[in-house]
Coordinates of C-alpha atoms and ligand atoms in Angstrom, one line a residue:
X1 CA 36.0 35.1 26.8
X2 CA 39.5 34.0 28.4
X3 CA 42.4 36.2 28.7
X4 CA 44.5 35.8 25.5
X5 CA 47.6 35.0 27.9
X6 CA 46.2 32.5 29.8
X7 CA 44.6 30.8 26.6
X8 CA 45.6 28.1 24.0
X9 CA 44.5 28.1 20.3
X10 CA 43.1 25.7 18.2
X11 CA 43.4 26.0 14.4
X12 CA 41.2 24.4 11.8
X13 CA 41.5 24.2 8.2
X14 CA 38.1 23.3 7.5
X15 CA 38.7 21.5 4.4
X16 CA 40.5 19.0 5.8
X17 CA 38.9 18.7 9.2
X18 CA 35.6 16.8 8.9
X19 CA 33.3 16.2 6.1
X20 CA 29.5 15.7 7.1
X21 CA 28.0 15.6 3.9
X22 CA 30.3 12.9 2.0
X23 CA 31.3 14.9 -1.0
X24 CA 35.2 14.3 0.3
X25 CA 35.7 18.3 1.5
X26 CA 35.5 19.1 5.2
X27 CA 32.6 21.5 6.2
X28 CA 31.1 23.8 8.8
X29 CA 28.8 20.9 9.9
X30 CA 32.0 18.8 10.4
X31 CA 33.6 21.2 12.7
X32 CA 30.3 21.5 14.7
X33 CA 30.5 17.9 15.1
X34 CA 33.6 18.0 16.5
X35 CA 33.2 20.8 18.8
X36 CA 33.1 18.3 21.8
X37 CA 36.5 17.1 21.0
X38 CA 37.7 20.3 20.6
X39 CA 36.6 21.3 24.0
X40 CA 38.3 18.1 25.3
X41 CA 41.5 19.4 24.6
X42 CA 40.9 22.2 26.9
X43 CA 41.3 25.2 24.2
X44 CA 39.8 28.5 24.5
X45 CA 39.5 30.2 20.9
X46 CA 39.2 28.2 17.7
X47 CA 40.7 29.9 14.6
X48 CA 39.4 28.7 11.2
X49 CA 41.0 29.7 7.9
X50 CA 38.7 31.2 5.6
X51 CA 35.8 29.6 4.2
X52 CA 34.1 32.6 2.6
X53 CA 32.8 32.6 -1.1
X54 CA 36.0 31.9 -3.1
X55 CA 37.5 30.2 -6.1
X56 CA 39.8 28.3 -3.9
X57 CA 42.8 28.9 -5.9
X58 CA 44.5 29.4 -2.6
X59 CA 42.2 27.4 -0.8
X60 CA 40.1 30.4 0.5
X61 CA 42.9 32.6 0.8
X62 CA 41.4 34.3 -2.3
X63 CA 38.0 35.7 -1.2
X64 CA 35.5 36.6 -3.5
X65 CA 33.2 37.8 -0.9
X66 CA 33.9 38.5 2.5
X67 CA 30.3 38.4 3.9
X68 CA 29.3 35.0 2.4
X69 CA 30.0 31.6 3.0
X70 CA 31.3 29.3 0.2
X71 CA 28.4 26.8 -0.5
X72 CA 30.9 23.8 -0.6
X73 CA 31.7 24.7 3.2
X74 CA 28.2 25.4 4.3
X75 CA 25.7 27.9 5.1
X76 CA 25.6 31.4 7.2
X77 CA 23.1 29.2 9.5
X78 CA 25.7 26.9 9.8
X79 CA 28.4 29.5 10.6
X80 CA 25.9 31.1 12.9
X81 CA 25.3 27.5 14.7
X82 CA 28.9 27.3 15.1
X83 CA 29.8 30.2 16.5
X84 CA 26.7 29.6 19.0
X85 CA 27.7 26.1 19.9
X86 CA 31.2 26.8 20.5
X87 CA 30.2 29.7 22.9
X88 CA 27.6 27.3 24.8
X89 CA 30.7 25.1 25.5
X90 CA 33.3 28.2 26.3
X91 CA 35.2 28.8 23.3
X92 CA 35.3 31.6 21.0
X93 CA 35.5 31.5 17.2
X94 CA 38.4 33.7 15.5
X95 CA 38.2 34.5 11.8
X96 CA 40.6 34.9 9.5
X97 CA 40.5 38.3 7.5
X98 CA 42.6 38.3 4.4
X99 CA 42.9 41.7 4.0
X100 CA 46.0 42.3 1.9
X101 CA 44.3 41.0 -1.1
X102 CA 41.0 39.8 -2.9
X103 CA 40.4 37.1 -5.5
X104 CA 40.2 38.7 -8.8
X105 CA 36.7 37.5 -9.0
X106 CA 35.8 39.7 -6.3
X107 CA 33.1 42.4 -7.3
X108 CA 35.8 45.3 -6.8
X109 CA 38.4 43.8 -8.9
X110 CA 35.9 42.8 -11.6
X111 CA 34.6 46.8 -11.7
X112 CA 38.4 47.7 -11.9
X113 CA 38.4 45.3 -14.9
X114 CA 36.1 47.0 -16.6
X115 CA 37.9 50.3 -16.2
X116 CA 35.9 51.7 -13.7
X117 CA 38.3 54.3 -11.9
X118 CA 36.9 54.2 -8.5
X119 CA 37.5 50.5 -8.3
X120 CA 40.9 50.6 -10.1
X121 CA 41.8 52.8 -7.1
X122 CA 41.1 49.9 -4.8
X123 CA 44.1 47.9 -6.2
X124 CA 47.7 48.9 -7.3
X125 CA 47.4 49.3 -11.0
X126 CA 50.4 50.7 -12.8
X127 CA 51.6 52.0 -16.4
X128 CA 54.2 50.5 -18.1
X129 CA 55.8 48.9 -20.9
X130 CA 53.6 45.6 -21.6
X131 CA 56.6 43.8 -21.9
X132 CA 58.3 44.9 -18.9
X133 CA 56.5 45.1 -15.3
X134 CA 56.8 48.0 -13.3
X135 CA 59.5 46.4 -10.7
X136 CA 61.4 43.1 -10.5
X137 CA 59.4 41.8 -7.4
X138 CA 58.8 38.5 -7.2
X139 CA 55.1 36.4 -6.0
X140 CA 55.7 34.7 -3.2
X141 CA 54.3 31.9 -5.1
X142 CA 56.8 32.1 -7.8
X143 CA 57.5 34.1 -10.9
X144 CA 56.7 38.3 -11.4
X145 CA 54.4 39.9 -8.9
X146 CA 52.8 41.9 -11.5
X147 CA 50.1 40.7 -14.3
X148 CA 49.6 42.7 -17.5
X149 CA 45.8 43.7 -18.5
X150 CA 45.6 44.4 -22.1
X151 CA 42.3 46.0 -22.1
X152 CA 43.5 48.6 -19.4
X153 CA 47.0 48.9 -20.5
X154 CA 48.1 48.4 -17.1
X155 CA 49.9 46.2 -14.5
X156 CA 48.2 45.1 -11.0
X157 CA 50.3 43.8 -8.1
X158 CA 49.9 40.3 -6.8
X159 CA 52.6 39.3 -3.8
X160 CA 50.8 36.2 -4.1
X161 CA 48.6 34.1 -6.6
X162 CA 48.3 36.0 -9.9
X163 CA 44.3 35.4 -9.1
X164 CA 45.0 37.3 -5.7
X165 CA 45.4 41.0 -6.4
X166 CA 46.7 43.5 -3.6
X167 CA 44.4 45.9 -2.3
X168 CA 45.4 49.9 -2.0
X169 CA 45.3 50.6 1.6
X170 CA 46.5 54.2 0.8
X171 CA 42.7 54.6 -0.2
X172 CA 40.5 55.5 2.7
X173 CA 37.6 53.7 1.0
X174 CA 39.2 50.4 1.0
X175 CA 39.8 51.0 4.5
X176 CA 36.3 51.5 5.3
X177 CA 35.3 48.6 3.4
X178 CA 37.5 46.4 5.4
X179 CA 36.4 47.9 8.5
X180 CA 33.1 46.8 7.5
X181 CA 33.8 43.3 7.1
X182 CA 34.7 43.2 10.8
X183 CA 32.1 44.9 11.9
X184 CA 30.0 42.3 10.4
X185 CA 31.6 39.4 12.0
X186 CA 31.8 41.2 15.3
X187 CA 27.8 41.5 15.0
X188 CA 27.5 37.7 14.3
X189 CA 29.4 36.8 18.0
X190 CA 33.1 36.2 16.5
X191 CA 35.3 36.4 19.2
X192 CA 38.6 37.5 17.5
X193 CA 40.3 37.7 14.6
X194 CA 43.5 36.5 13.0
X195 CA 44.7 38.7 10.2
X196 CA 46.5 37.1 7.1
X197 CA 49.9 38.7 6.0
X198 CA 48.6 41.7 7.4
X199 CA 52.4 43.6 7.7
X200 CA 52.4 43.4 3.6
X201 CA 49.3 45.9 3.5
X202 CA 51.1 49.0 3.4
X203 CA 53.0 49.5 0.0
X204 CA 56.0 52.3 -0.3
X205 CA 55.1 55.6 -2.0
X206 CA 57.7 54.7 -4.6
X207 CA 58.1 51.5 -6.7
X208 CA 61.6 50.7 -7.6
X209 CA 63.4 47.6 -8.5
X210 CA 64.8 45.3 -5.5
X211 CA 68.6 45.1 -6.6
X212 CA 69.0 43.3 -3.3
X213 CA 66.0 40.7 -2.9
X214 CA 62.6 40.0 -4.2
X215 CA 61.0 43.4 -3.1
X216 CA 59.8 42.3 0.3
X217 CA 62.1 44.9 2.4
X218 CA 60.1 47.5 0.2
X219 CA 56.6 46.5 1.6
X220 CA 57.2 44.2 5.0
X221 CA 56.1 46.4 7.6
X222 CA 55.5 48.8 5.0
X223 CA 55.6 52.7 5.9
X224 CA 52.1 53.1 7.1
X225 CA 51.3 49.8 8.8
X226 CA 51.1 51.0 12.3
X227 CA 48.8 53.6 11.5
X228 CA 46.6 51.3 9.3
X229 CA 46.3 49.1 12.1
X230 CA 45.6 51.3 14.7
X231 CA 43.1 53.1 12.9
X232 CA 41.4 49.2 11.9
X233 CA 41.3 48.6 15.4
X234 CA 40.1 51.9 16.9
X235 CA 37.3 52.4 14.3
X236 CA 36.0 48.5 14.7
X237 CA 36.5 48.6 18.7
X238 CA 38.3 45.2 18.5
X239 CA 40.9 46.2 20.9
X240 CA 39.7 44.2 23.5
X241 CA 38.9 41.3 21.4
X242 CA 41.6 38.7 20.6
X243 CA 43.6 39.3 17.7
X244 CA 46.7 38.1 15.7
X245 CA 48.7 39.3 12.9
X246 CA 50.4 37.2 10.7
X247 CA 53.7 38.6 10.1
X248 CA 55.7 37.8 7.0
X249 CA 59.4 38.2 7.1
X250 CA 58.9 40.9 10.0
X251 CA 61.4 42.6 12.4
X252 CA 61.3 41.9 16.3
X253 CA 60.5 45.9 16.8
X254 CA 58.2 46.1 14.8
X255 CA 56.4 43.1 16.5
X256 CA 56.7 44.5 19.6
X257 CA 55.0 47.5 18.5
X258 CA 52.1 45.5 17.2
X259 CA 51.6 43.4 20.1
X260 CA 52.3 46.0 23.1
X261 CA 49.0 46.7 24.9
X262 CA 49.9 50.5 24.8
X263 CA 49.9 50.7 21.2
X264 CA 46.3 49.2 20.2
X265 CA 47.2 47.4 17.8
X266 CA 47.0 43.8 18.3
X267 CA 46.9 41.3 20.7
X268 CA 49.9 39.1 19.4
X269 CA 52.3 38.2 16.5
X270 CA 52.9 35.0 14.3
X271 CA 56.7 35.4 13.1
X272 CA 58.4 32.6 11.2
X273 CA 62.0 33.0 11.7
X274 CA 62.4 30.1 13.9
X275 CA 60.9 28.0 11.1
X276 CA 63.2 29.0 8.3
X277 CA 66.2 27.4 10.4
X278 CA 66.3 24.2 8.0
X279 CA 66.3 26.3 4.9
X280 CA 69.7 26.4 3.2
X281 CA 70.9 30.0 2.7
X282 CA 67.4 31.0 3.5
X283 CA 65.8 29.3 0.6
X284 CA 62.9 27.3 1.4
X285 CA 63.1 24.8 -1.6
X286 CA 66.9 23.8 -0.6
X287 CA 66.7 21.0 2.3
X288 CA 69.1 21.5 5.5
X289 CA 69.0 19.9 8.9
X290 CA 67.5 22.4 11.5
X291 CA 70.4 24.6 13.0
X292 CA 69.4 24.1 16.5
X293 CA 72.1 27.0 17.6
X294 CA 69.9 29.2 15.6
X295 CA 66.5 28.2 16.6
X296 CA 67.5 28.6 20.1
X297 CA 69.0 31.8 19.6
X298 CA 65.8 32.6 17.7
X299 CA 63.6 31.7 20.6
X300 CA 65.9 33.6 23.2
X301 CA 65.9 36.8 21.4
X302 CA 62.5 36.8 20.6
X303 CA 61.1 35.5 24.2
X304 CA 63.3 38.0 26.0
X305 CA 63.0 41.1 23.9
X306 CA 59.0 40.8 23.4
X307 CA 59.1 40.3 27.5
X308 CA 61.4 43.5 28.2
X309 CA 59.2 45.6 25.9
X310 CA 55.7 44.2 26.8
X311 CA 55.0 42.5 23.6
X312 CA 53.1 39.3 23.1
X313 CA 54.4 36.4 21.2
X314 CA 51.9 33.8 19.3
X315 CA 54.1 30.5 20.0
X316 CA 53.9 27.5 17.5
X317 CA 55.3 25.0 15.1
X318 CA 52.8 24.0 12.8
X319 CA 49.7 25.5 10.7
X320 CA 48.5 25.2 7.3
X321 CA 51.5 26.3 5.7
X322 CA 54.1 24.5 7.6
X323 CA 55.3 20.9 7.1
X324 CA 54.4 18.8 10.4
X325 CA 56.9 19.4 13.2
X326 CA 57.2 16.0 14.2
X327 CA 58.8 14.8 10.7
X328 CA 60.5 17.9 10.2
X329 CA 62.1 18.5 13.8
X330 CA 61.4 15.0 15.3
X331 CA 61.7 11.5 14.4
X332 CA 58.4 10.2 12.8
X333 CA 59.1 6.5 13.1
X334 CA 61.9 5.3 16.2
X335 CA 61.0 8.1 18.5
X336 CA 57.5 9.2 17.1
X337 CA 55.8 9.7 20.6
X338 CA 58.7 11.2 22.3
X339 CA 59.7 13.5 19.5
X340 CA 56.1 14.9 19.4
X341 CA 55.9 15.5 22.9
X342 CA 59.1 17.2 23.6
X343 CA 58.6 19.3 20.7
X344 CA 55.1 20.2 22.0
X345 CA 56.7 21.0 25.5
X346 CA 59.4 23.2 24.2
X347 CA 56.5 25.4 22.9
X348 CA 53.7 25.2 25.4
X349 CA 55.3 26.3 28.4
X350 CA 56.9 29.4 26.7
X351 CA 55.8 33.1 27.3
X352 CA 53.2 33.5 24.6
X353 CA 49.8 32.3 23.7
X354 CA 50.2 28.6 22.3
X355 CA 48.6 27.3 18.9
X356 CA 47.6 23.9 18.0
X357 CA 47.4 23.0 14.4
X358 CA 44.5 20.3 14.0
X359 CA 46.4 16.7 14.0
X360 CA 49.4 18.2 15.9
X361 CA 48.0 17.1 18.7
X362 CA 48.0 13.4 17.6
X363 CA 51.3 13.9 16.3
X364 CA 50.4 13.7 12.6
X365 CA 53.1 13.3 10.1
X366 CA 54.0 14.9 6.7
X367 CA 51.8 13.3 4.0
X368 CA 54.4 11.3 2.1
X369 CA 53.1 12.2 -1.3
X370 CA 55.1 10.2 -4.0
X371 CA 53.9 11.9 -6.9
X372 CA 53.2 15.2 -8.1
X373 CA 49.6 14.4 -9.3
X374 CA 49.0 13.9 -5.1
X375 CA 49.5 17.6 -4.9
X376 CA 47.0 20.3 -4.8
X377 CA 48.6 23.4 -3.6
X378 CA 49.2 26.3 -5.8
X379 CA 52.9 27.0 -4.3
X380 CA 54.0 23.3 -4.7
X381 CA 52.6 23.1 -7.9
X382 CA 54.4 26.1 -9.2
X383 CA 57.6 25.4 -7.3
X384 CA 57.8 21.8 -8.6
X385 CA 57.9 23.6 -12.0
X386 CA 60.5 25.9 -11.1
X387 CA 62.7 23.3 -9.4
X388 CA 62.6 21.2 -12.8
X389 CA 63.7 24.3 -14.7
X390 CA 66.5 25.2 -12.4
X391 CA 68.0 22.2 -12.9
X392 CA 66.5 19.4 -10.2
X393 CA 65.2 16.2 -11.6
X394 CA 61.6 14.7 -10.3
X395 CA 62.9 12.8 -7.9
X396 CA 65.0 15.6 -6.3
X397 CA 61.8 18.0 -6.6
X398 CA 59.8 15.6 -4.9
X399 CA 61.8 15.0 -2.3
X400 CA 62.1 18.8 -1.8
X401 CA 57.9 19.0 -1.6
X402 CA 57.7 15.8 0.7
X403 CA 59.7 18.0 3.1
X404 CA 58.4 21.5 2.6
X405 CA 55.0 21.7 0.8
X406 CA 52.0 23.3 2.8
X407 CA 50.2 20.0 1.6
X408 CA 52.1 18.0 4.2
X409 CA 50.0 19.6 6.5
X410 CA 46.5 19.8 4.7
X411 CA 45.9 16.0 4.5
X412 CA 42.9 15.1 6.4
X413 CA 42.5 14.9 9.8
X414 CA 42.7 11.5 10.9
X415 CA 39.9 10.4 13.2
X416 CA 39.9 6.4 13.3
X417 CA 41.8 3.8 11.5
X418 CA 38.7 3.3 9.2
X419 CA 38.6 4.1 5.4
X420 CA 39.3 7.5 4.9
X421 CA 40.3 7.9 8.3
X422 CA 36.7 9.1 9.4
X423 CA 37.1 12.0 7.7
X424 CA 34.9 11.2 4.9
X425 CA 32.5 8.7 3.7
X426 CA 34.0 9.1 -0.2
X427 CA 37.4 10.0 -1.5
X428 CA 39.0 13.1 0.1
X429 CA 40.0 16.1 -2.2
X430 CA 43.5 15.3 -1.2
X431 CA 45.4 12.0 0.2
X432 CA 45.4 10.1 3.6
X433 CA 48.8 8.9 4.7
X434 CA 48.7 5.0 5.7
X435 CA 49.9 5.8 9.0
X436 CA 45.9 7.0 10.0
X437 CA 45.6 3.1 10.8
X438 CA 47.3 3.9 14.1
X439 CA 47.8 7.7 14.4
X440 CA 44.3 8.8 14.7
X441 CA 41.7 10.2 17.7
X442 CA 40.0 6.8 18.3
X443 CA 43.3 5.3 18.9
X444 CA 44.9 8.0 21.1
X445 CA 41.8 8.1 23.2
X446 CA 42.4 4.7 24.3
X447 CA 45.9 5.2 25.2
X448 CA 46.7 7.4 28.6
X449 CA 50.0 7.8 27.5
X450 CA 49.1 9.3 24.0
X451 CA 50.5 12.4 22.3
X452 CA 46.9 13.6 22.4
X453 CA 46.4 13.0 26.1
X454 CA 50.2 14.7 26.5
X455 CA 48.6 18.0 24.9
X456 CA 45.7 18.1 27.1
X457 CA 47.9 18.1 30.1
X458 CA 50.0 20.8 28.6
X459 CA 47.1 22.9 28.0
X460 CA 45.6 22.0 31.6
X461 CA 48.7 23.2 33.2
X462 CA 48.8 26.7 31.5
X463 CA 45.3 27.1 33.0
X464 CA 46.3 25.9 36.1
X465 CA 50.0 27.9 36.8
X466 CA 50.2 31.5 36.7
X467 CA 54.1 31.1 36.2
X468 CA 53.1 29.6 32.7
X469 CA 50.9 32.2 31.8
X470 CA 53.1 35.3 33.0
X471 CA 56.4 34.4 34.8
X472 CA 59.3 36.3 33.2
X473 CA 61.8 33.9 31.1
X474 CA 65.5 33.1 31.8
X475 CA 67.1 30.5 28.7
X476 CA 69.6 27.9 30.5
X477 CA 71.8 25.6 28.8
X478 CA 72.4 28.5 26.2
X479 CA 75.7 26.9 25.0
X480 CA 74.6 23.3 24.1
X481 CA 72.8 23.3 20.8
X482 CA 71.1 20.1 21.7
X483 CA 69.5 21.2 24.8
X484 CA 66.4 23.6 24.7
X485 CA 66.0 24.9 28.3
X486 CA 64.3 27.5 30.1
X487 CA 63.1 28.8 33.6
X488 CA 59.7 30.5 34.0
X489 CA 59.5 32.7 37.1
X490 CA 56.8 34.5 38.9
X491 CA 56.8 35.2 42.6
X492 CA 56.3 32.0 44.5
X493 CA 57.0 29.5 41.7
X494 CA 59.6 28.5 39.3
X495 CA 59.3 26.3 36.5
X496 CA 62.3 24.3 35.0
X497 CA 61.9 23.4 31.4
X498 CA 64.3 21.0 29.8
X499 CA 64.4 19.3 26.3
X500 CA 66.7 17.1 24.2
X501 CA 66.4 18.5 20.5
X502 CA 68.0 15.2 19.4
X503 CA 67.5 11.6 18.9
X504 CA 70.9 10.7 20.9
X505 CA 71.5 10.7 24.7
X506 CA 73.0 14.2 25.7
X507 CA 75.0 14.7 28.7
X508 CA 74.1 17.9 30.3
X509 CA 77.1 20.5 30.3
X510 CA 76.1 21.1 33.9
X511 CA 74.4 19.0 36.2
X512 CA 70.6 20.1 36.6
X513 CA 69.9 20.2 40.6
X514 CA 66.5 20.3 41.6
X515 CA 66.0 19.7 45.3
X516 CA 62.8 21.1 46.3
X517 CA 61.3 20.8 42.9
X518 CA 58.1 18.7 42.1
X519 CA 58.0 16.8 38.8
X520 CA 55.3 18.5 36.8
X521 CA 55.4 16.5 33.3
X522 CA 57.5 14.5 30.9
X523 CA 57.5 12.4 28.0
X524 CA 59.0 9.2 29.4
X525 CA 57.3 6.9 31.5
X526 CA 60.2 6.6 34.4
X527 CA 59.5 9.8 36.6
X528 CA 62.9 10.8 37.2
X529 CA 64.1 10.3 40.8
X530 CA 66.8 11.7 42.9
X531 CA 67.6 15.4 43.1
X532 CA 70.1 15.7 40.0
X533 CA 69.8 15.3 36.2
X534 CA 72.9 14.5 34.2
X535 CA 71.7 12.8 31.0
X536 CA 68.9 13.6 29.0
X537 CA 67.2 10.4 26.9
X538 CA 66.6 10.6 23.0
X539 CA 64.4 13.5 22.7
X540 CA 63.6 13.6 26.5
X541 CA 61.5 16.5 28.2
X542 CA 61.3 17.0 31.9
X543 CA 59.8 19.7 33.4
X544 CA 59.8 20.6 37.1
X545 CA 58.2 23.0 39.5
X546 CA 59.1 25.0 43.0
X547 CA 57.1 26.7 45.0
X548 CA 59.2 28.8 47.1
Ligands
NOJ601 C1 49.4 33.5 4.5 C2 48.1 32.2 4.5 O1 48.5 31.7 5.9 C3 48.6 31.3 3.3 O2 47.6 30.1 3.2 C4 48.1 32.2 2.1 O3 48.7 31.3 0.9 C5 48.8 33.2 2.2 N1 49.0 34.2 3.4 C6 48.2 34.3 1.2 O4 46.9 34.7 1.5

């Protein structure tokens, strides 16, 4: 399988990708049908979010059985066929391992609930006053992180939904069970893993109130996290496979350790700091325009420090938890094409492994749901109520959801302009934006200048040029917040990348001289001429290459 440093990874959210059996819900056979399309993007790996048996309270991140396929999505045979057919096309499957918690419907939790001491020790149960949770920690989906079980007279910890109970990684039996899950899927031919919120698995020895925040500082990158990861990787022999950890509220130093090959933990990390630059006072549910200065600083720090210390970033804008980037930092109307391509350019030429989330390559936009009844996501529904309680009116709360809800990225993949966008024959489980009439695969296949074809080109460039895979990085136009610019350098090659983050023309503070460079890619039809650049058009990207 391809070296992860030279690879691009495509993310699929199966429920919304392609419905092969007409029940309005995407499925595994739907993914199989679309493998040639995925291959046509030039990607090396496919990460699919979970399709294991689950009550789907959090769309599969609440796993009831790690080794069985949810019949709603297909069968084990379908999954085996998916792995084999992807491999025939030179692509590897990465499965999503949700090891911080299980569904409360998982057999282990059910046994714990019945009072079985052995299984109670699989989770984090605490004694305490039924009126007062053991700590004041908050669930990431709103409300207390603790739930009281009257029959046991104990509380259990759930950092996410009440139906997602946190596992006790201090218990060696839990760690063995989870290793067994990895071995099971490895044997089936899976080529890599994505580990869900894996930096939350190590809880502190003492559980205490957080007087400064919601508790996250006690369990993010917790005390035994590096030991636990090393053990998991060594005992399952996955150090040669591609692995990515989703790191929640993490630090740079920890991510260096997680991803430095000498540590034998993971290949790379997702961090989310750059996706909080439009959170007012750090609050996801308060809208603000993106702070480009901060965005640039974050990329610069993470890129340069990871390079210096031999760590590796997963680089991305989009996933199933984030709003669509073209709506968020671009202009989905006037400069839809230009801004979507510019944002892709920013990410794909960085040092790190780029991820594309289904539909991002088409410039899919936020879903534009207008009523709370159109939302499906547990977090969105909870926070809608919280926002109303805290004083927003319905219109204001809906505006926040319209920008921040995870359902913005979970609307069905837009395959064509037909009824239900070619996703399904029947009404999908979640609504489809009207813009599928022109934002869809079929239309973009016909247009040589489409966002889709631009993504294909970017993916190809990474394969073609060692400087994109392995070059060092240096940031330019550092003092100009609206310009995101960097150089990549590798003996014999220099890549120059300049992007205008805004919808206005920008005069470069310093003229860009590019004698001896060739034009590699850009998002305006006219290739630049001459050998200097002074002005960038709205959302313009220019990429130049010099062979020394
Ligand atoms: C991160 C996943 O990406 C998200 O969708 C999920 O809700 C939480 N982890 C909890 O598993």
